[in-house]
Amino acid sequence: MIAFLKRHIFQILALAGAALVFELMGRGVTFLLFLGSLVLLVASVYIPIGIFRGMTLVLALTSFFVAIFMTQSIWLVLLVLVLFYWLFRGPNGNEFLVWGESLLHPFGGSKEAYHGVKLIQPQSGQRTLIKRESLIASMESKTNYYEWDDINIVFLGGSSIVDLGNTLLPPEQSTIVIRKLFGRTRLIIPRDVGFRLNISAISGAVVFENQSYSLVGENFRWETAGYAATPRRLNIMVSVGFGEVEVIVL
């Protein structure tokens, strides 16, 4: 039962939210109050920072919460949110909030997906113009093979390890692009290569050389000394929505 609820909790939450919206639309005065709060919220963005903007924002939020708490469906939404928190509770806190694998693997314990990267020489004479590859299949694979000029890794979320230490890099520069919506990502980089990091996040952190750097809509950039003169170089670009990126040099 718990596994079923974990798998379908977002559908349940969406249904509760839809019930709230439909009830708002059926209540004339309440719906107008709700729309007015949204208009004020949008307007507050364009008002210069100051006391008037603060008053507008307070009025908008007050109207918003008054409108939704005048409905009966809000209690259903709150009940689903409490259920959501209870389902993903764990010994180290809420599993979902710390970006564990509970959402992606609801039938198992805590898991960390390992992805080894192997580089192969491009087969230019045997390639088609368009290559189709399942993202789901690539996420489930333990070792993925990429051509030197075509390294683009996409993850939905969860906790992942991307191991770059077990591959022989070609001469000069290789570029690796990693994109992820949420979760923790560990990058294992060989010590004997030069590398350049460009990590961006909407909200997250970078852990590198025993230091943690908080990112809020920012970029973290770093490169090894003498990067341009290094025979083999890795240009690593990581984009995450929400989560932590840990760089491990071995």
Coordinates of N, CA and C in Angstrom, one line a residue:
M1 N 0.8 -1.2 0.0 CA 0.0 0.0 0.0 C 0.9 1.3 0.0
I2 N 1.9 1.2 0.8 CA 2.8 2.4 0.9 C 3.5 2.6 -0.4
A3 N 4.0 1.5 -1.1 CA 4.6 1.6 -2.4 C 3.7 2.2 -3.4
F4 N 2.4 1.8 -3.4 CA 1.4 2.3 -4.3 C 1.2 3.8 -4.1
L5 N 1.1 4.2 -2.8 CA 0.9 5.6 -2.5 C 2.1 6.5 -3.0
K6 N 3.3 5.9 -2.8 CA 4.5 6.7 -3.2 C 4.5 6.9 -4.7
R7 N 4.1 5.8 -5.4 CA 4.1 5.9 -6.9 C 3.1 6.9 -7.4
H8 N 2.0 7.0 -6.7 CA 0.9 7.8 -7.2 C 0.6 9.1 -6.4
I9 N 1.5 9.4 -5.5 CA 1.2 10.6 -4.7 C 1.0 11.9 -5.4
F10 N 1.8 12.0 -6.5 CA 1.7 13.3 -7.3 C 0.4 13.3 -8.1
Q11 N -0.1 12.2 -8.5 CA -1.5 12.2 -9.2 C -2.5 12.5 -8.1
I12 N -2.4 12.0 -6.9 CA -3.4 12.3 -5.9 C -3.3 13.8 -5.5
L13 N -2.1 14.4 -5.5 CA -2.0 15.8 -5.2 C -2.5 16.6 -6.3
A14 N -2.3 16.2 -7.5 CA -2.9 17.0 -8.7 C -4.4 17.0 -8.6
L15 N -5.0 15.8 -8.3 CA -6.5 15.7 -8.2 C -7.0 16.6 -7.1
A16 N -6.3 16.7 -5.9 CA -6.7 17.6 -4.9 C -6.6 19.0 -5.3
G17 N -5.5 19.3 -6.0 CA -5.4 20.7 -6.5 C -6.4 21.1 -7.5
A18 N -6.8 20.1 -8.3 CA -7.9 20.4 -9.3 C -9.2 20.6 -8.6
A19 N -9.5 19.9 -7.6 CA -10.7 20.0 -6.8 C -10.7 21.4 -6.2
L20 N -9.6 21.9 -5.7 CA -9.5 23.2 -5.1 C -9.8 24.3 -6.2
V21 N -9.2 24.2 -7.3 CA -9.4 25.2 -8.4 C -10.9 25.2 -8.8
F22 N -11.5 24.0 -9.0 CA -12.9 24.0 -9.5 C -13.8 24.6 -8.4
E23 N -13.5 24.3 -7.1 CA -14.3 24.9 -6.1 C -14.2 26.4 -6.1
L24 N -13.0 26.9 -6.3 CA -12.8 28.4 -6.3 C -13.6 29.0 -7.5
M25 N -13.5 28.3 -8.6 CA -14.2 28.9 -9.8 C -15.7 28.9 -9.6
G26 N -16.2 28.0 -8.7 CA -17.7 28.0 -8.5 C -18.1 28.9 -7.4
R27 N -17.2 29.6 -6.8 CA -17.5 30.6 -5.7 C -17.2 32.0 -6.3
G28 N -18.2 32.7 -6.6 CA -18.0 34.0 -7.3 C -17.1 35.0 -6.6
V29 N -17.4 35.3 -5.3 CA -16.7 36.3 -4.6 C -15.3 35.8 -4.2
T30 N -15.2 34.5 -3.8 CA -14.0 33.9 -3.4 C -13.0 33.9 -4.6
F31 N -13.6 33.5 -5.8 CA -12.8 33.5 -7.0 C -12.2 34.8 -7.4
L32 N -13.0 35.9 -7.3 CA -12.6 37.2 -7.5 C -11.5 37.6 -6.6
L33 N -11.6 37.3 -5.3 CA -10.6 37.6 -4.3 C -9.3 36.8 -4.7
F34 N -9.4 35.6 -5.1 CA -8.2 34.8 -5.5 C -7.5 35.4 -6.8
L35 N -8.3 35.8 -7.8 CA -7.8 36.5 -8.9 C -7.1 37.8 -8.6
G36 N -7.8 38.6 -7.7 CA -7.2 39.8 -7.2 C -5.8 39.6 -6.6
S37 N -5.7 38.6 -5.8 CA -4.4 38.3 -5.1 C -3.3 38.0 -6.1
L38 N -3.7 37.2 -7.2 CA -2.7 36.9 -8.2 C -2.3 38.2 -9.0
V39 N -3.2 39.1 -9.2 CA -2.9 40.3 -9.9 C -2.0 41.2 -9.1
L40 N -2.2 41.2 -7.8 CA -1.4 42.0 -6.9 C 0.0 41.4 -6.8
L41 N 0.1 40.1 -6.8 CA 1.4 39.4 -6.7 C 2.2 39.8 -8.0
V42 N 1.6 39.7 -9.1 CA 2.3 40.1 -10.4 C 2.7 41.5 -10.3
A43 N 1.8 42.4 -9.9 CA 2.1 43.8 -9.9 C 3.2 44.2 -8.9
S44 N 3.4 43.4 -7.8 CA 4.4 43.7 -6.9 C 5.8 43.5 -7.4
V45 N 5.9 42.7 -8.5 CA 7.2 42.4 -9.1 C 7.7 43.7 -9.8
Y46 N 6.8 44.5 -10.3 CA 7.2 45.7 -11.1 C 7.2 47.0 -10.3
I47 N 6.8 46.8 -9.0 CA 6.9 48.0 -8.1 C 8.3 48.1 -7.5
P48 N 8.9 49.3 -7.5 CA 10.2 49.5 -7.0 C 10.3 49.1 -5.5
I49 N 11.4 48.6 -5.1 CA 11.6 48.1 -3.7 C 11.4 49.2 -2.7
G50 N 10.5 49.0 -1.8 CA 10.2 50.0 -0.8 C 9.0 49.6 0.0
I51 N 8.4 50.5 0.8 CA 7.3 50.2 1.7 C 6.1 49.9 0.9
F52 N 5.8 50.6 -0.2 CA 4.6 50.3 -1.0 C 4.6 48.9 -1.6
R53 N 5.8 48.5 -2.1 CA 5.9 47.1 -2.6 C 5.7 46.1 -1.5
G54 N 6.2 46.3 -0.3 CA 6.0 45.4 0.8 C 4.5 45.3 1.2
M55 N 3.8 46.5 1.2 CA 2.4 46.5 1.6 C 1.6 45.7 0.5
T56 N 2.0 45.9 -0.8 CA 1.2 45.2 -1.9 C 1.4 43.7 -1.8
L57 N 2.6 43.3 -1.4 CA 2.9 41.9 -1.3 C 2.2 41.3 -0.1
V58 N 2.1 42.0 1.0 CA 1.4 41.5 2.2 C -0.1 41.4 1.9
L59 N -0.6 42.4 1.2 CA -2.1 42.4 0.8 C -2.4 41.2 -0.1
A60 N -1.5 41.0 -1.1 CA -1.6 39.9 -2.1 C -1.6 38.5 -1.4
L61 N -0.7 38.3 -0.5 CA -0.6 37.0 0.2 C -1.7 36.8 1.1
T62 N -2.2 37.9 1.8 CA -3.3 37.7 2.7 C -4.6 37.4 1.9
S63 N -4.8 38.1 0.8 CA -6.0 37.8 0.0 C -5.9 36.3 -0.6
F64 N -4.7 35.9 -0.9 CA -4.5 34.6 -1.5 C -4.9 33.5 -0.5
F65 N -4.4 33.6 0.7 CA -4.6 32.6 1.7 C -6.1 32.7 2.3
V66 N -6.6 33.9 2.4 CA -8.0 34.0 2.8 C -8.9 33.3 1.8
A67 N -8.6 33.5 0.5 CA -9.5 32.9 -0.6 C -9.4 31.4 -0.6
I68 N -8.2 30.8 -0.5 CA -8.1 29.3 -0.5 C -8.6 28.7 0.7
F69 N -8.5 29.4 1.9 CA -9.0 28.8 3.1 C -10.5 29.0 3.3
M70 N -11.1 29.7 2.4 CA -12.6 29.8 2.4 C -13.2 28.6 1.7
T71 N -12.4 27.7 1.1 CA -12.9 26.5 0.4 C -12.7 25.3 1.3
Q72 N -13.5 24.3 1.0 CA -13.4 23.0 1.8 C -12.3 22.1 1.2
S73 N -11.9 22.3 -0.1 CA -10.9 21.5 -0.7 C -9.5 21.7 -0.2
I74 N -9.3 22.9 0.4 CA -8.0 23.1 0.9 C -7.6 22.1 2.0
W75 N -8.6 21.6 2.7 CA -8.3 20.6 3.8 C -7.8 19.3 3.1
L76 N -8.4 19.0 2.0 CA -8.0 17.8 1.3 C -6.6 17.9 0.8
V77 N -6.2 19.1 0.3 CA -4.8 19.4 -0.2 C -3.9 19.3 1.0
L78 N -4.2 19.9 2.1 CA -3.3 19.8 3.3 C -3.2 18.4 3.8
L79 N -4.3 17.6 3.7 CA -4.2 16.2 4.1 C -3.2 15.4 3.2
V80 N -3.3 15.7 1.9 CA -2.4 15.0 0.9 C -1.0 15.4 1.2
L81 N -0.7 16.7 1.5 CA 0.6 17.1 1.8 C 1.2 16.5 3.1
V82 N 0.3 16.3 4.1 CA 0.8 15.6 5.3 C 1.1 14.1 4.9
L83 N 0.2 13.5 4.1 CA 0.5 12.1 3.7 C 1.8 12.1 2.9
F84 N 2.1 13.1 2.0 CA 3.3 13.1 1.3 C 4.5 13.1 2.2
Y85 N 4.5 14.0 3.2 CA 5.6 14.1 4.2 C 5.8 12.8 4.9
W86 N 4.7 12.1 5.3 CA 4.7 10.9 6.1 C 5.3 9.7 5.2
L87 N 4.9 9.7 3.9 CA 5.4 8.6 3.1 C 6.9 8.6 2.9
F88 N 7.5 9.8 2.8 CA 8.9 9.9 2.5 C 9.7 10.2 3.7
R89 N 9.2 10.0 4.9 CA 10.0 10.2 6.1 C 11.1 9.1 6.1
G90 N 12.2 9.4 6.8 CA 13.3 8.5 6.9 C 14.1 8.7 8.1
P91 N 15.1 7.9 8.4 CA 15.9 8.1 9.6 C 16.7 9.3 9.6
N92 N 17.1 9.9 8.4 CA 17.9 11.1 8.3 C 17.1 12.3 7.8
G93 N 15.8 12.2 8.1 CA 14.9 13.3 7.7 C 14.0 12.9 6.5
N94 N 13.4 13.8 5.9 CA 12.5 13.5 4.8 C 13.3 13.1 3.6
E95 N 13.1 11.9 3.0 CA 13.9 11.4 1.9 C 13.7 12.3 0.7
F96 N 12.5 12.8 0.4 CA 12.4 13.5 -0.8 C 13.1 14.9 -0.7
L97 N 13.0 15.5 0.4 CA 13.6 16.8 0.6 C 15.1 16.8 0.5
V98 N 15.7 15.7 0.9 CA 17.2 15.6 0.8 C 17.6 14.9 -0.6
W99 N 16.6 14.8 -1.5 CA 16.8 14.4 -2.8 C 17.4 12.9 -2.9
G100 N 16.8 12.0 -2.1 CA 17.2 10.6 -2.2 C 16.6 9.9 -3.4
E101 N 16.7 8.6 -3.4 CA 16.2 7.8 -4.5 C 14.8 7.3 -4.2
S102 N 14.2 7.7 -3.1 CA 12.9 7.1 -2.7 C 11.9 7.3 -3.8
L103 N 11.9 8.4 -4.5 CA 10.9 8.7 -5.5 C 11.1 7.9 -6.7
L104 N 12.4 7.7 -7.1 CA 12.7 6.9 -8.3 C 12.7 5.4 -8.1
H105 N 12.9 5.0 -6.9 CA 12.9 3.6 -6.5 C 12.0 3.3 -5.4
P106 N 10.7 3.4 -5.5 CA 9.8 3.3 -4.4 C 9.7 2.0 -3.7
F107 N 10.2 0.9 -4.4 CA 10.1 -0.5 -3.9 C 11.4 -0.9 -3.2
G108 N 12.4 -0.1 -3.2 CA 13.6 -0.5 -2.6 C 14.1 0.5 -1.5
G109 N 15.3 0.2 -1.0 CA 15.8 1.1 0.0 C 16.6 2.3 -0.7
S110 N 17.4 3.0 0.0 CA 18.2 4.1 -0.5 C 19.2 3.5 -1.5
K111 N 19.2 4.1 -2.7 CA 20.1 3.6 -3.8 C 20.9 4.8 -4.4
E112 N 22.1 4.5 -4.9 CA 22.8 5.6 -5.6 C 23.2 5.0 -6.9
A113 N 22.7 5.6 -8.0 CA 22.9 5.1 -9.3 C 24.3 5.4 -9.8
Y114 N 25.0 4.3 -10.2 CA 26.4 4.5 -10.7 C 26.4 4.5 -12.2
H115 N 27.1 5.4 -12.8 CA 27.2 5.6 -14.3 C 28.7 5.7 -14.6
G116 N 29.3 4.6 -15.2 CA 30.6 4.7 -15.7 C 30.6 5.3 -17.1
V117 N 31.6 6.1 -17.5 CA 31.6 6.7 -18.8 C 32.8 6.1 -19.5
K118 N 32.6 5.6 -20.7 CA 33.7 5.1 -21.6 C 33.6 5.9 -22.9
L119 N 34.8 6.4 -23.3 CA 34.9 7.1 -24.5 C 35.4 6.2 -25.6
I120 N 34.8 6.3 -26.8 CA 35.2 5.5 -28.0 C 35.4 6.4 -29.1
Q121 N 36.2 6.0 -30.1 CA 36.6 6.8 -31.2 C 35.3 7.0 -32.1
P122 N 35.1 8.2 -32.6 CA 33.9 8.4 -33.5 C 34.0 7.6 -34.8
Q123 N 32.9 6.9 -35.2 CA 32.9 6.2 -36.4 C 32.2 7.0 -37.5
S124 N 32.9 8.0 -38.0 CA 32.3 9.0 -38.9 C 31.7 8.4 -40.1
G125 N 32.3 7.3 -40.6 CA 31.9 6.7 -41.9 C 30.7 5.8 -41.7
Q126 N 30.3 5.5 -40.4 CA 29.2 4.6 -40.2 C 28.1 5.2 -39.4
R127 N 28.1 6.5 -39.3 CA 27.1 7.2 -38.5 C 25.9 7.6 -39.3
T128 N 24.7 7.5 -38.7 CA 23.5 8.1 -39.4 C 23.4 9.6 -38.9
L129 N 22.6 10.3 -39.7 CA 22.5 11.8 -39.4 C 21.8 12.0 -38.0
I130 N 20.8 11.1 -37.7 CA 20.1 11.3 -36.5 C 20.2 10.0 -35.7
K131 N 20.6 10.1 -34.4 CA 20.7 9.0 -33.5 C 19.7 9.1 -32.4
R132 N 18.8 8.1 -32.3 CA 17.8 8.1 -31.3 C 18.3 7.2 -30.1
E133 N 18.2 7.7 -28.9 CA 18.6 6.9 -27.8 C 17.7 7.1 -26.6
S134 N 17.2 6.1 -26.0 CA 16.3 6.2 -24.8 C 17.0 6.7 -23.6
L135 N 16.5 7.8 -23.1 CA 17.0 8.4 -21.8 C 16.8 7.5 -20.7
I136 N 15.7 6.7 -20.6 CA 15.4 5.8 -19.5 C 16.5 4.7 -19.6
A137 N 16.7 4.2 -20.8 CA 17.7 3.1 -20.9 C 19.1 3.5 -20.5
S138 N 19.5 4.7 -20.9 CA 20.8 5.2 -20.5 C 20.9 5.4 -19.0
M139 N 19.8 5.8 -18.4 CA 19.9 6.0 -16.9 C 20.0 4.7 -16.2
E140 N 19.5 3.6 -16.7 CA 19.5 2.3 -16.1 C 20.8 1.6 -16.3
S141 N 21.6 2.0 -17.4 CA 22.8 1.4 -17.7 C 23.9 1.7 -16.7
K142 N 24.8 0.7 -16.4 CA 25.9 1.0 -15.5 C 27.0 1.6 -16.2
T143 N 27.3 1.3 -17.4 CA 28.4 1.8 -18.2 C 27.9 2.3 -19.5
N144 N 28.1 3.6 -19.8 CA 27.6 4.2 -21.1 C 28.8 4.5 -22.0
Y145 N 28.7 4.3 -23.3 CA 29.7 4.6 -24.2 C 29.4 5.8 -25.0
Y146 N 30.3 6.7 -25.1 CA 30.1 8.0 -25.8 C 31.3 8.2 -26.8
E147 N 30.9 8.8 -27.9 CA 32.0 9.2 -28.9 C 32.7 10.5 -28.3
W148 N 33.9 10.7 -28.7 CA 34.7 11.8 -28.1 C 34.0 13.1 -28.3
D149 N 33.3 13.3 -29.5 CA 32.7 14.6 -29.8 C 31.2 14.6 -29.5
D150 N 30.7 13.7 -28.7 CA 29.3 13.6 -28.5 C 29.0 13.1 -27.1
I151 N 29.3 13.8 -26.0 CA 29.1 13.4 -24.7 C 28.1 14.3 -24.0
N152 N 26.8 13.8 -23.9 CA 25.7 14.6 -23.4 C 24.9 13.7 -22.5
I153 N 24.9 13.9 -21.2 CA 24.3 13.0 -20.3 C 23.1 13.8 -19.6
V154 N 21.9 13.1 -19.6 CA 20.7 13.7 -19.1 C 20.2 12.8 -18.0
F155 N 19.9 13.3 -16.8 CA 19.3 12.6 -15.7 C 18.0 13.3 -15.3
L156 N 17.0 12.6 -14.9 CA 15.8 13.2 -14.3 C 16.1 13.7 -12.9
G157 N 16.5 12.8 -12.0 CA 16.8 13.1 -10.7 C 17.3 11.9 -9.9
G158 N 17.3 12.1 -8.6 CA 17.9 11.1 -7.7 C 19.3 11.3 -7.4
S159 N 20.0 10.3 -6.8 CA 21.4 10.4 -6.4 C 22.2 9.6 -7.4
S160 N 23.2 10.2 -8.0 CA 23.9 9.6 -9.1 C 25.4 9.8 -9.0
I161 N 26.2 8.8 -9.4 CA 27.6 8.9 -9.5 C 28.0 8.8 -11.0
V162 N 28.8 9.8 -11.5 CA 29.3 9.7 -12.8 C 30.8 9.6 -12.7
D163 N 31.3 8.4 -13.1 CA 32.7 8.0 -13.0 C 33.4 8.2 -14.3
L164 N 34.3 9.2 -14.3 CA 35.1 9.5 -15.5 C 36.6 8.9 -15.3
G165 N 36.8 8.2 -14.2 CA 38.2 7.8 -13.9 C 38.6 6.5 -14.6
N166 N 37.7 5.8 -15.2 CA 38.0 4.5 -15.8 C 38.0 4.5 -17.3
T167 N 38.3 5.6 -17.9 CA 38.4 5.7 -19.3 C 39.6 6.4 -19.8
L168 N 40.1 6.0 -20.9 CA 41.3 6.6 -21.5 C 40.9 7.8 -22.4
L169 N 41.2 9.0 -22.0 CA 40.8 10.2 -22.7 C 41.6 10.4 -23.9
P170 N 41.0 10.9 -25.0 CA 41.8 11.2 -26.2 C 42.7 12.4 -26.0
P171 N 43.7 12.7 -26.9 CA 44.5 13.9 -26.7 C 43.6 15.1 -26.9
E172 N 44.1 16.2 -26.3 CA 43.5 17.5 -26.4 C 42.2 17.5 -25.5
Q173 N 41.2 18.2 -25.9 CA 40.0 18.5 -25.0 C 38.8 17.6 -25.3
S174 N 38.2 17.1 -24.3 CA 36.9 16.4 -24.4 C 35.9 17.2 -23.6
T175 N 34.7 17.4 -24.1 CA 33.7 18.2 -23.4 C 32.5 17.2 -23.0
I176 N 32.2 17.4 -21.7 CA 31.1 16.5 -21.1 C 30.0 17.5 -20.6
V177 N 28.8 17.3 -21.0 CA 27.7 18.1 -20.6 C 26.7 17.2 -19.8
I178 N 26.4 17.6 -18.6 CA 25.5 16.8 -17.7 C 24.4 17.7 -17.3
R179 N 23.1 17.3 -17.5 CA 21.9 18.1 -17.1 C 21.1 17.2 -16.2
K180 N 20.6 17.9 -15.2 CA 19.8 17.1 -14.2 C 18.7 18.0 -13.6
L181 N 17.5 17.5 -13.3 CA 16.5 18.3 -12.7 C 16.7 18.5 -11.2
F182 N 16.9 17.4 -10.5 CA 17.1 17.5 -9.1 C 17.9 16.3 -8.6
G183 N 18.5 16.5 -7.4 CA 19.2 15.4 -6.8 C 20.7 15.6 -6.6
R184 N 21.3 14.7 -6.0 CA 22.8 14.8 -5.7 C 23.5 14.1 -6.8
T185 N 24.6 14.7 -7.3 CA 25.5 14.2 -8.3 C 26.9 14.2 -7.9
R186 N 27.6 13.0 -8.0 CA 29.0 13.0 -7.7 C 29.8 12.7 -8.9
L187 N 30.8 13.6 -9.2 CA 31.6 13.4 -10.3 C 33.0 12.9 -9.9
I188 N 33.4 11.8 -10.5 CA 34.8 11.3 -10.2 C 35.7 11.6 -11.3
I189 N 36.7 12.4 -11.1 CA 37.6 12.8 -12.2 C 39.0 12.3 -11.9
P190 N 39.7 11.8 -12.9 CA 41.1 11.3 -12.7 C 42.0 12.5 -12.4
R191 N 43.0 12.2 -11.6 CA 43.9 13.3 -11.1 C 44.9 13.7 -12.2
D192 N 45.2 12.8 -13.1 CA 46.2 13.1 -14.1 C 45.8 13.8 -15.4
V193 N 44.6 14.4 -15.3 CA 44.1 15.2 -16.5 C 43.8 16.6 -16.0
G194 N 43.9 17.5 -16.9 CA 43.4 18.9 -16.6 C 41.9 18.9 -16.8
F195 N 41.3 19.7 -16.0 CA 39.8 19.8 -16.1 C 39.3 21.2 -15.8
R196 N 38.3 21.6 -16.4 CA 37.6 22.8 -16.2 C 36.2 22.6 -15.8
L197 N 35.7 23.2 -14.7 CA 34.4 23.0 -14.2 C 33.5 24.3 -14.5
N198 N 32.3 24.0 -15.0 CA 31.3 25.1 -15.1 C 30.0 24.5 -14.6
I199 N 29.6 24.8 -13.4 CA 28.5 24.2 -12.8 C 27.5 25.3 -12.4
S200 N 26.2 25.1 -12.9 CA 25.2 26.1 -12.6 C 24.0 25.4 -11.9
A201 N 23.3 26.2 -11.1 CA 22.2 25.6 -10.4 C 21.2 26.7 -10.1
I202 N 19.9 26.3 -10.1 CA 18.8 27.2 -9.6 C 18.9 27.4 -8.1
S203 N 19.0 26.3 -7.5 CA 19.2 26.3 -6.0 C 20.0 25.0 -5.6
G204 N 21.2 25.2 -5.1 CA 22.0 24.0 -4.8 C 23.3 24.3 -4.2
A205 N 24.3 23.4 -4.4 CA 25.6 23.6 -3.8 C 26.6 22.8 -4.6
V206 N 27.9 23.3 -4.5 CA 29.0 22.5 -5.1 C 30.0 22.2 -4.0
V207 N 30.3 20.9 -3.9 CA 31.3 20.5 -2.9 C 32.6 20.1 -3.6
F208 N 33.7 20.8 -3.3 CA 34.9 20.6 -4.1 C 36.1 21.0 -3.1
E209 N 37.0 20.0 -3.0 CA 38.2 20.2 -2.2 C 37.8 20.5 -0.8
N210 N 36.9 19.8 -0.2 CA 36.4 19.9 1.2 C 35.8 21.3 1.5
Q211 N 35.4 22.0 0.5 CA 34.7 23.2 0.6 C 33.3 23.1 0.0
S212 N 32.3 23.8 0.6 CA 30.9 23.8 0.0 C 30.6 25.2 -0.4
Y213 N 30.1 25.3 -1.7 CA 29.8 26.6 -2.2 C 28.3 26.6 -2.6
S214 N 27.6 27.5 -1.9 CA 26.1 27.6 -2.2 C 25.9 28.3 -3.5
L215 N 24.9 27.8 -4.3 CA 24.6 28.4 -5.6 C 23.1 28.7 -5.6
V216 N 22.7 29.9 -5.9 CA 21.3 30.3 -6.1 C 21.2 31.1 -7.4
G217 N 20.9 30.4 -8.5 CA 20.9 31.0 -9.8 C 22.3 31.5 -10.2
E218 N 23.3 30.8 -9.8 CA 24.7 31.2 -10.0 C 25.5 30.1 -10.7
N219 N 26.7 30.5 -11.2 CA 27.7 29.6 -11.8 C 28.9 29.4 -10.9
F220 N 29.4 28.2 -10.9 CA 30.7 27.9 -10.2 C 31.7 27.5 -11.3
R221 N 32.8 28.3 -11.4 CA 33.8 28.0 -12.4 C 35.1 27.8 -11.8
W222 N 35.9 26.8 -12.3 CA 37.2 26.5 -11.8 C 37.9 25.7 -12.8
E223 N 39.3 25.9 -12.9 CA 40.1 25.1 -13.8 C 41.4 24.8 -13.2
T224 N 42.0 23.7 -13.5 CA 43.4 23.4 -13.0 C 44.4 24.3 -13.6
A225 N 45.5 24.5 -12.8 CA 46.6 25.3 -13.2 C 47.2 24.8 -14.5
G226 N 47.5 25.6 -15.5 CA 48.1 25.2 -16.7 C 47.1 24.3 -17.6
Y227 N 45.8 24.6 -17.5 CA 44.8 23.8 -18.1 C 45.1 23.7 -19.7
A228 N 45.3 24.9 -20.3 CA 45.5 24.9 -21.7 C 46.7 24.1 -22.2
A229 N 47.7 23.9 -21.4 CA 48.9 23.2 -21.8 C 48.8 21.7 -21.5
T230 N 47.8 21.3 -20.8 CA 47.7 19.9 -20.4 C 47.4 19.0 -21.6
P231 N 48.1 17.9 -21.9 CA 47.8 17.1 -23.1 C 46.4 16.6 -23.2
R232 N 45.8 16.1 -22.1 CA 44.4 15.7 -22.1 C 43.6 16.5 -21.1
R233 N 42.5 17.0 -21.6 CA 41.7 18.0 -20.8 C 40.2 17.6 -20.9
L234 N 39.6 17.9 -19.7 CA 38.1 17.6 -19.6 C 37.5 19.0 -19.4
N235 N 36.5 19.3 -20.2 CA 35.7 20.5 -20.1 C 34.3 20.0 -19.6
I236 N 34.0 20.2 -18.3 CA 32.8 19.6 -17.7 C 31.8 20.7 -17.4
M237 N 30.7 20.6 -18.0 CA 29.6 21.6 -17.8 C 28.4 20.8 -17.2
V238 N 28.0 21.3 -16.0 CA 26.9 20.7 -15.3 C 25.8 21.7 -15.0
S239 N 24.6 21.3 -15.4 CA 23.4 22.2 -15.1 C 22.4 21.4 -14.3
V240 N 22.1 21.9 -13.1 CA 21.1 21.2 -12.3 C 20.0 22.2 -11.8
G241 N 18.8 21.7 -11.7 CA 17.8 22.6 -11.2 C 17.9 22.8 -9.7
F242 N 17.8 21.7 -8.9 CA 17.9 21.7 -7.5 C 18.7 20.5 -7.0
G243 N 19.8 20.8 -6.3 CA 20.6 19.7 -5.8 C 22.0 20.0 -5.6
E244 N 22.8 19.0 -5.2 CA 24.2 19.2 -4.8 C 25.1 18.5 -5.8
V245 N 26.2 19.1 -6.2 CA 27.2 18.5 -7.1 C 28.5 18.4 -6.3
E246 N 29.0 17.2 -6.2 CA 30.2 16.9 -5.5 C 31.3 16.5 -6.5
V247 N 32.4 17.1 -6.5 CA 33.5 16.8 -7.4 C 34.6 16.1 -6.6
I248 N 34.9 14.9 -7.0 CA 35.9 14.1 -6.4 C 37.0 13.8 -7.3
V249 N 38.3 14.2 -7.0 CA 39.4 14.0 -7.8 C 40.2 12.8 -7.2
L250 N 40.4 11.7 -8.0 CA 41.1 10.5 -7.6 C 42.3 10.3 -8.5

